[in-house]
Coordinates of C-alpha atoms in Angstrom, one line a residue:
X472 CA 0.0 0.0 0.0
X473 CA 2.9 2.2 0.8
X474 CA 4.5 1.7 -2.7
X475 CA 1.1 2.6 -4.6
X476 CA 0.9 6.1 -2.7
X477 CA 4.4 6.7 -2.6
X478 CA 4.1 6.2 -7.1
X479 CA 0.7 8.0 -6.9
X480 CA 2.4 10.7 -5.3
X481 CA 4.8 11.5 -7.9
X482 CA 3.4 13.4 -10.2
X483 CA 3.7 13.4 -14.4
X484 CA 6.5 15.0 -16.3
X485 CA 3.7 17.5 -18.0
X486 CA 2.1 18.1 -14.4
X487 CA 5.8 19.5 -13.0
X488 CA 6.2 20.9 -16.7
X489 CA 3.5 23.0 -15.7
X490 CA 4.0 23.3 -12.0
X491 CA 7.3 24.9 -12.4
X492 CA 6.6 27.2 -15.1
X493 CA 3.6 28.5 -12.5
X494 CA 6.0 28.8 -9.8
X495 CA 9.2 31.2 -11.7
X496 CA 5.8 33.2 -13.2
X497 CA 3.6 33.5 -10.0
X498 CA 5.1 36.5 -8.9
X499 CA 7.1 39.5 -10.1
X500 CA 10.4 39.9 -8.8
X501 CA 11.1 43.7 -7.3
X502 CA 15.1 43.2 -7.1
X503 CA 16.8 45.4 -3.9
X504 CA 19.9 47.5 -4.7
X505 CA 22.2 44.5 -2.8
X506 CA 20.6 42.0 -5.7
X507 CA 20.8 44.2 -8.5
X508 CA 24.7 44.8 -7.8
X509 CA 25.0 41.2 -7.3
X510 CA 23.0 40.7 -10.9
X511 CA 25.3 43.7 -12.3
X512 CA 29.0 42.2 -10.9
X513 CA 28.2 39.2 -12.4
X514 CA 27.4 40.5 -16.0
X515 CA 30.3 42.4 -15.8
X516 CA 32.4 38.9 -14.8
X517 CA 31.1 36.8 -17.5
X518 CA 31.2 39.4 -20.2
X519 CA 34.6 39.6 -19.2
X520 CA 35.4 35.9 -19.9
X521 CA 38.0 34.6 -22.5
X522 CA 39.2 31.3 -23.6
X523 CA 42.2 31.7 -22.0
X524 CA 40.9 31.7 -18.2
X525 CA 40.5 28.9 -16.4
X526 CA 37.6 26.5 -16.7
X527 CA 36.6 27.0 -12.9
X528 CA 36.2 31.0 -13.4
X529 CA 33.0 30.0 -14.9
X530 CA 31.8 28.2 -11.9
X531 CA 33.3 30.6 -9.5
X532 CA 30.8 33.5 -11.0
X533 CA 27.9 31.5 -10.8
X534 CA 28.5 30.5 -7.4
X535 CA 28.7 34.0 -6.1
X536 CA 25.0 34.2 -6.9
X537 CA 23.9 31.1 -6.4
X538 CA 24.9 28.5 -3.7
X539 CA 26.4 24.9 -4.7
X540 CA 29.0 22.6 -3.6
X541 CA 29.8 20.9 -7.3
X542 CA 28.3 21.4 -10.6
X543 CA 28.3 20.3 -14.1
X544 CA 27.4 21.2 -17.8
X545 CA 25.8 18.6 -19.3
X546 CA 24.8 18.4 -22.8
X547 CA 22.7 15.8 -24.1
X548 CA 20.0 15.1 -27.3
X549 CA 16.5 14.7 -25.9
X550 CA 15.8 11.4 -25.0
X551 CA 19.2 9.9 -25.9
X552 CA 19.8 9.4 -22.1
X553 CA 23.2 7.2 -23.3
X554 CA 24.4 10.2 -25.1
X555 CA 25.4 12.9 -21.9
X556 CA 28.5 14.8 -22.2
X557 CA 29.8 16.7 -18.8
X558 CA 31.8 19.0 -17.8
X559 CA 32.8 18.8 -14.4
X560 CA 33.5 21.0 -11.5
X561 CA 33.9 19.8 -7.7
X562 CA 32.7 16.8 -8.5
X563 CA 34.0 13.3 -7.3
X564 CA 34.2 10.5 -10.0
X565 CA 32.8 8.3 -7.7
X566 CA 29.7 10.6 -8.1
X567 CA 29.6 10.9 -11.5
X568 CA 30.2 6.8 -11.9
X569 CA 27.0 6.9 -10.1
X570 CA 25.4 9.6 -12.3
X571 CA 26.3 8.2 -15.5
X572 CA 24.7 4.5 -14.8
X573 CA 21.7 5.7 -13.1
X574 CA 21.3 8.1 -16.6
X575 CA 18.7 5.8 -17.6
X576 CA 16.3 6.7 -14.8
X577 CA 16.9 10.3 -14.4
X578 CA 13.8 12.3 -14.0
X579 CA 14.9 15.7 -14.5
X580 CA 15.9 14.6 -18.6
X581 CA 12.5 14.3 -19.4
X582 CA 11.7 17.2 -17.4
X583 CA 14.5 19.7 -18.4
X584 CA 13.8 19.0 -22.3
X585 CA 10.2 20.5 -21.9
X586 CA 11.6 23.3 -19.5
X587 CA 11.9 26.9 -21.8
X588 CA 15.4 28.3 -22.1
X589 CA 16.2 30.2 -19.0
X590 CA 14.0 28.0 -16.8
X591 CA 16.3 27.5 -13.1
X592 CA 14.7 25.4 -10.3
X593 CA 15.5 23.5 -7.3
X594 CA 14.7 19.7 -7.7
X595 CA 12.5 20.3 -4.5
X596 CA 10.5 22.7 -6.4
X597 CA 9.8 19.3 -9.1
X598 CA 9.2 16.5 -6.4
X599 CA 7.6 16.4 -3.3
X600 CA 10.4 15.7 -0.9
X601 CA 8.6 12.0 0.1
X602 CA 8.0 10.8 -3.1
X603 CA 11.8 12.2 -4.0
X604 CA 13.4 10.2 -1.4
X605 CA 11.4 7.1 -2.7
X606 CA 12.4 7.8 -6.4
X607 CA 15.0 4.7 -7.5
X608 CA 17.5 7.4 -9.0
X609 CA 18.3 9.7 -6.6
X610 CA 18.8 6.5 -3.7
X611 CA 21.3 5.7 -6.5
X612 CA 23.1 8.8 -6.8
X613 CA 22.8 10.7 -3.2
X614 CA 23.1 7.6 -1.1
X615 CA 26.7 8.0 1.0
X616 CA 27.7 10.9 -1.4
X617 CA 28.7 14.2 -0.5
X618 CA 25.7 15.5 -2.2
X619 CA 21.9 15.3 -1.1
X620 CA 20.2 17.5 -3.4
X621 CA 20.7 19.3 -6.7
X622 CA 18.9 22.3 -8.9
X623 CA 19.6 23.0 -12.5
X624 CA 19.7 25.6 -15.3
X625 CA 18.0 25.3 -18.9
X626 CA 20.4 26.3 -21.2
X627 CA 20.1 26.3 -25.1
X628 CA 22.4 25.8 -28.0
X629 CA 22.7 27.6 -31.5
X630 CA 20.6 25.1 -34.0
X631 CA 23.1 26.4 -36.1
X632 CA 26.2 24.6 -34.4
X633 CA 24.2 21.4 -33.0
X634 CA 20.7 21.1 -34.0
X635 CA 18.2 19.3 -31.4
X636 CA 20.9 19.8 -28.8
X637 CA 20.3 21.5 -25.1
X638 CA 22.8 22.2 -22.3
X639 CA 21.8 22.4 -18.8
X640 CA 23.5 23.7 -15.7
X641 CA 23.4 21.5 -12.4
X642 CA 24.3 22.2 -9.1
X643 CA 24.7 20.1 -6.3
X644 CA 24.1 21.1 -2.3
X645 CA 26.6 19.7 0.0
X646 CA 24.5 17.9 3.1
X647 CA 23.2 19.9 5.7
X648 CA 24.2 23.1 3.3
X649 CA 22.1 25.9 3.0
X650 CA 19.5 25.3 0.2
X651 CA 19.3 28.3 -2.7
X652 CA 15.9 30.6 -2.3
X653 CA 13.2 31.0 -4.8
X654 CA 14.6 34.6 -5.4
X655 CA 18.3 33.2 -6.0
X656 CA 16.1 31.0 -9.3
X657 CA 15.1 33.9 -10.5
X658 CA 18.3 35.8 -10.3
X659 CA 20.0 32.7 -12.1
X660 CA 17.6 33.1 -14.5
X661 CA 18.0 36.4 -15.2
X662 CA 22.0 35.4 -16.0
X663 CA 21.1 32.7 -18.6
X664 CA 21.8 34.9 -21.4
X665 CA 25.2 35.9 -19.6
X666 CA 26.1 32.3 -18.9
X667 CA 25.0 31.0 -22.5
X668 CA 27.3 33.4 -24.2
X669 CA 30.3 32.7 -21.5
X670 CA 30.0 29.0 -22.4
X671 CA 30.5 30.2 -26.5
X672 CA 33.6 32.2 -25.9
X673 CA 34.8 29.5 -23.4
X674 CA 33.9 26.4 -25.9
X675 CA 31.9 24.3 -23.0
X676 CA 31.1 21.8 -23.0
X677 CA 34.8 21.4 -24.6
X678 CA 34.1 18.5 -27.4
X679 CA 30.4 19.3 -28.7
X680 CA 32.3 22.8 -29.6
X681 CA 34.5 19.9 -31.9
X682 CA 31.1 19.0 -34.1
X683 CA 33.1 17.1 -36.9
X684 CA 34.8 15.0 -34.3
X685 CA 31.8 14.9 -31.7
X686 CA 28.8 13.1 -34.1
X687 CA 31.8 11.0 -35.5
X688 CA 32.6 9.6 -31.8
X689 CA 28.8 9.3 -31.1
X690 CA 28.1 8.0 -33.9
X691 CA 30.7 5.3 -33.4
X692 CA 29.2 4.8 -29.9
X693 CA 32.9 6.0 -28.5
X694 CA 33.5 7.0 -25.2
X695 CA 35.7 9.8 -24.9
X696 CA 37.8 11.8 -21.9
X697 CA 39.2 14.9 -21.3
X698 CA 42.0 14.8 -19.1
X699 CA 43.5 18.1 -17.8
X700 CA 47.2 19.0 -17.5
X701 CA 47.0 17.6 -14.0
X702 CA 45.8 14.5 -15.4
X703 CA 41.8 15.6 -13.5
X704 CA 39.2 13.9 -15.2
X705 CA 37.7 17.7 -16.7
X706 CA 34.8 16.3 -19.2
X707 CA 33.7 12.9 -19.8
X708 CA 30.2 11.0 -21.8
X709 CA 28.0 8.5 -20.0
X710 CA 30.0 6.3 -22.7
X711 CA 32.9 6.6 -21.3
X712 CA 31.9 5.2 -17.5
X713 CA 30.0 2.3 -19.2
X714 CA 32.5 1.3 -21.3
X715 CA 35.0 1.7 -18.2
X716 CA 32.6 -0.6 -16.1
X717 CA 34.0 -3.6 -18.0
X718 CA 37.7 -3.5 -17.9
X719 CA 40.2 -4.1 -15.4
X720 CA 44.0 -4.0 -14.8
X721 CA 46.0 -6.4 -16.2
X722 CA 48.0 -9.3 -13.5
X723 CA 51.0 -7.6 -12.9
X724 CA 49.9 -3.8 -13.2
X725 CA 50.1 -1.8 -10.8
X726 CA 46.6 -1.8 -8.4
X727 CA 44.3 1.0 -9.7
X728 CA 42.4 2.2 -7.2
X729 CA 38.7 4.2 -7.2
X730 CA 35.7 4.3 -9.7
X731 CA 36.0 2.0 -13.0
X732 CA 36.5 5.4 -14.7
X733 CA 39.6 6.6 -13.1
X734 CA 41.0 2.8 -12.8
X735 CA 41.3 3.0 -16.7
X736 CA 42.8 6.1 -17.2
X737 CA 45.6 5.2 -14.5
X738 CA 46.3 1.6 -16.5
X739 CA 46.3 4.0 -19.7
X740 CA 48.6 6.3 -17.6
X741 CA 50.9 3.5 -16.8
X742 CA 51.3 1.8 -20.3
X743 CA 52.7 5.5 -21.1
X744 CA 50.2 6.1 -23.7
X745 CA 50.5 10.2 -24.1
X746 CA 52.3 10.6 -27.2
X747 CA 49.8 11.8 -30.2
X748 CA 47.6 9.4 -31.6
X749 CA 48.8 6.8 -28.8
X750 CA 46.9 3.1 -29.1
X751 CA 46.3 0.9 -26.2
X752 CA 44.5 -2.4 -26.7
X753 CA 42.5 -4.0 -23.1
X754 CA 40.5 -7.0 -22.8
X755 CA 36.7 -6.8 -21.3
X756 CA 37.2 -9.0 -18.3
X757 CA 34.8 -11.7 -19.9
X758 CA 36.9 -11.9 -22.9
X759 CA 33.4 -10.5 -25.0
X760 CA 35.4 -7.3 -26.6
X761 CA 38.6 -5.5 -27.4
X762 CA 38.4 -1.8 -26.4
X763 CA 40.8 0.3 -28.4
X764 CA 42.0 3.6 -26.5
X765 CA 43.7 6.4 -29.0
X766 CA 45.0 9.5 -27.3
X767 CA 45.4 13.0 -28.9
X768 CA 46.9 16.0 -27.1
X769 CA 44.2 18.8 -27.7
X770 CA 46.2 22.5 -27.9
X771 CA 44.8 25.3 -26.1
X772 CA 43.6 26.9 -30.1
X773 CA 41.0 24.4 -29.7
X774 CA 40.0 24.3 -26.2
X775 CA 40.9 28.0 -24.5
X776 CA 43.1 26.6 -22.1
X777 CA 46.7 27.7 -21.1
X778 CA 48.2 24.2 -20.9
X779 CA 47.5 21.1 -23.4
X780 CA 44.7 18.6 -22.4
X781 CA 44.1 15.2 -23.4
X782 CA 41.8 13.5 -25.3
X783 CA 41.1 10.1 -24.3
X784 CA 38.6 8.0 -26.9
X785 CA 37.9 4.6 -26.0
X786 CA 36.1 2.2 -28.6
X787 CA 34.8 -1.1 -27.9
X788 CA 35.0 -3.9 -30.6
X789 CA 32.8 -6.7 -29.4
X790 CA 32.7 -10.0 -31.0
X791 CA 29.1 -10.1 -32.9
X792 CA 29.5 -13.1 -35.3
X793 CA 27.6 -16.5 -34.1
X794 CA 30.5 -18.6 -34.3
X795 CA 33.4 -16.4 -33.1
X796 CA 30.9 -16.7 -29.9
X797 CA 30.9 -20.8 -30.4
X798 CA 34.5 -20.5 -30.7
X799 CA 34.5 -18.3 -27.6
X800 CA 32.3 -20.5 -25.2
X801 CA 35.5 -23.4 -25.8
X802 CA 38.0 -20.8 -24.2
X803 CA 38.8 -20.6 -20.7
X804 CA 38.5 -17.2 -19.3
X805 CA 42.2 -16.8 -19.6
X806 CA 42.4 -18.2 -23.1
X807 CA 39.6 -15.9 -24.3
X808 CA 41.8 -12.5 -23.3
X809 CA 44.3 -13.8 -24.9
X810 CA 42.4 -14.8 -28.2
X811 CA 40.9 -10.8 -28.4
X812 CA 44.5 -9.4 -28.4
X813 CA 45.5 -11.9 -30.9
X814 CA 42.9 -11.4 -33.4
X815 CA 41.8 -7.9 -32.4
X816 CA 45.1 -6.0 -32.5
X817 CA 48.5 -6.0 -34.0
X818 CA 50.3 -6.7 -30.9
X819 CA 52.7 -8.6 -31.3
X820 CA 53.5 -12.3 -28.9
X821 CA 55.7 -10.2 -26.6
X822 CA 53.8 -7.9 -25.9
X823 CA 50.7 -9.3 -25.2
X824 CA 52.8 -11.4 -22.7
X825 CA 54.3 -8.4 -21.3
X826 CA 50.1 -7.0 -21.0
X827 CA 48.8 -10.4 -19.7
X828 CA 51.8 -10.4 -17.0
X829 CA 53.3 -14.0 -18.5
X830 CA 56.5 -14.9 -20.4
X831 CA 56.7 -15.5 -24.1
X832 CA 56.9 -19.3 -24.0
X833 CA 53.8 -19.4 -21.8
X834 CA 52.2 -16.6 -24.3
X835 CA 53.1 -19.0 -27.4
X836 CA 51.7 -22.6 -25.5
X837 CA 48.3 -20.5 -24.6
X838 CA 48.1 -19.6 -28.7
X839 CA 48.1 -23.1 -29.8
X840 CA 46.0 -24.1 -27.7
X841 CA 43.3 -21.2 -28.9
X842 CA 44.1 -22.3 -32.5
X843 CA 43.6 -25.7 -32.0
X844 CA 40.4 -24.9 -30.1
X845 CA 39.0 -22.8 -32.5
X846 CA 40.1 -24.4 -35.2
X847 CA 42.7 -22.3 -37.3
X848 CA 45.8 -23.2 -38.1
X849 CA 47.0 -19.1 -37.6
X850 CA 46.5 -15.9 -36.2
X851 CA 45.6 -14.4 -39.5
X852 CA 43.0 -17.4 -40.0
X853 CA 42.0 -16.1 -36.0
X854 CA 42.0 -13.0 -37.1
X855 CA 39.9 -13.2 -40.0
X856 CA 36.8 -15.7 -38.4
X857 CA 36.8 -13.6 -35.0
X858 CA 36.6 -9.6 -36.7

């Protein structure tokens, strides 16, 4: 019974649609001369923006008018809730681990992609705080995080630059942090404009400004990363943490430690991969795909930084054909790792030895035995039935 009121009381997308839009409209906002210096410093501060400041100047403005602990730009295609991109600021990658698989639940998509441009409100203002402790995604997100709440901002995009695209703004309260007023929503509001033409100047979020290379990795279903000079995880797609999910360090590496996300790009770190165009082949740990990870150094004429970030694109190559899976089920564990190097990448025997944390010899005995199971005579005949 307690299940049935706790659904009943969560109302529709269209009914908090409409509830919101009643709630920013209800009443006109008569700003004192303390707000309208607040609304005219940061105008002044954002106008002022260049590529060349930092990416946490952006944030810092906002903040002085509007309270959070850690935000994010997110940009995203309605209703492609496996196609986020974010941009990151005081926010743990345990968090956004948690963000990025729970993306298929999220309430506030649905509801942000109906929400006019310029629309700011508190996810309190959305959801009755019962029925938003019941909801299954925010147990997922806030539970033991250093968040508890969050509020966003509706930003648009030029159709010019990326059609059917939207960016939004959310902020996240620290627990037991003061909680941003009604008039601080309208304030924000009243900055969208501001904000939206900050993001142009400052290219965030940093890939989507890339269009060529951005509907080229999404249409490849590639998860990408961009790493800062201090090797901080700056932007990443939900891609990216799916993707990461899967993989592990090899025996031998040295331990990675926190979220799958960071785990990988420490292993990538380690195999010394940041030269341009670097290539790293890994092994899902049930031996189902090959992901390949190409790193580019991205120069601060394309992304307004002082110092050079990183690029980090990660590509998963699954085995799809029937019999490469046949071939597959007569592997061991071991044996199948082994057989997605060989007929996945160029590697040579050495080096996937070196990878898989064995010696040549041992490298050599598991590949005949793969052959034989499978039923080549070669890696190229491998090769050739497992692509």
């Amino acid at each position: 019974m307690q299940e049935v009121e706790a659904v009943a009381a969560c109302p529709s997308v269209e009914e908090i649609v409409r509830s919101v839009h009643h709630q920013r409209t209800a009443e006109r906002v008569a700003w004192s001369p303390d707000e309208r210096k607040v609304i005219k410093d940061a105008r002044r501060t954002l106008a002022s923006l260049h590529p060349a400041v930092s990416i946490e100047k952006i944030f810092a403005t906002i903040q002085s008018c509007y309270p959070f602990e850690g935000a994010m730009f997110e940009s995203y295609v309605p209703f492609e809730r496996t196609e986020v991109t974010d941009t990151l600021y005081d926010v743990s990658d345990a968090f956004m681990d948690r963000v990025a698989h729970a993306a298929e639940i999220d309430p506030t998509v649905d509801i942000v992609s109906r929400l006019p441009e310029g629309t700011a409100a508190r996810v309190t203002d959305c959801f009755a705080v019962p029925a938003l402790l019941e909801l299954e995604f925010f147990q997922a997100i806030f539970t033991d995080q250093e968040f508890d709440a969050s509020s966003f901002l509706t930003l648009s995009v030029g159709p010019a630059t990326r059609p059917h695209e939207n960016i939004a703004l959310y902020m996240f309260h620290g627990k037991g942090e003061r909680r941003p007023t009604w008039r601080q929503c309208r304030l924000l509001e009243v900055l969208c404009g501001d904000i939206k033409a900050a993001l142009q100047r400052l290219k965030l979020p940093l890939l989507p400004h890339e269009p060529i290379r951005y509907h080229v990795l999404r249409a490849e279903q590639t998860g990408y990363v961009i790493l800062g000079h201090d090797l901080t995880i700056i932007e990443s797609n939900t891609r990216s943490h799916v993707i990461a999910a899967g993989y592990v360090a090899a025996k031998g590496s040295v331990r990675s430690v926190g979220p799958p996300l960071s785990q990988l790009m420490q292993r990538i770190l380690q195999a010394k991969t940041g030269s341009p165009g670097a290539r790293l082949p890994l092994v899902r740990r049930d031996g189902g795909a090959s992901l390949q990870v190409h790193v580019y150094p991205l120069g601060k004429e394309l992304t307004g930084f002082e110092e050079c970030v990183w690029l980090v694109e990660l590509t998963e190559r699954p085995w799809v054909e029937e019999r490469a899976r046949g071939a597959r089920r007569k592997l061991t564990a071991r044996q199948q790792q082994i057989a997605s190097l060989l007929a996945m990448t160029g590697l040579s025997y050495k080096e996937i030895a070196a990878q898989m944390g064995i010696s040549e010899g041992t490298m050599r005995v598991h590949a005949r035995s793969i052959y034989r199971a499978v039923g080549v005579s070669s890696r190229p005949e491998l090769m050739a039935r497992w692509r």
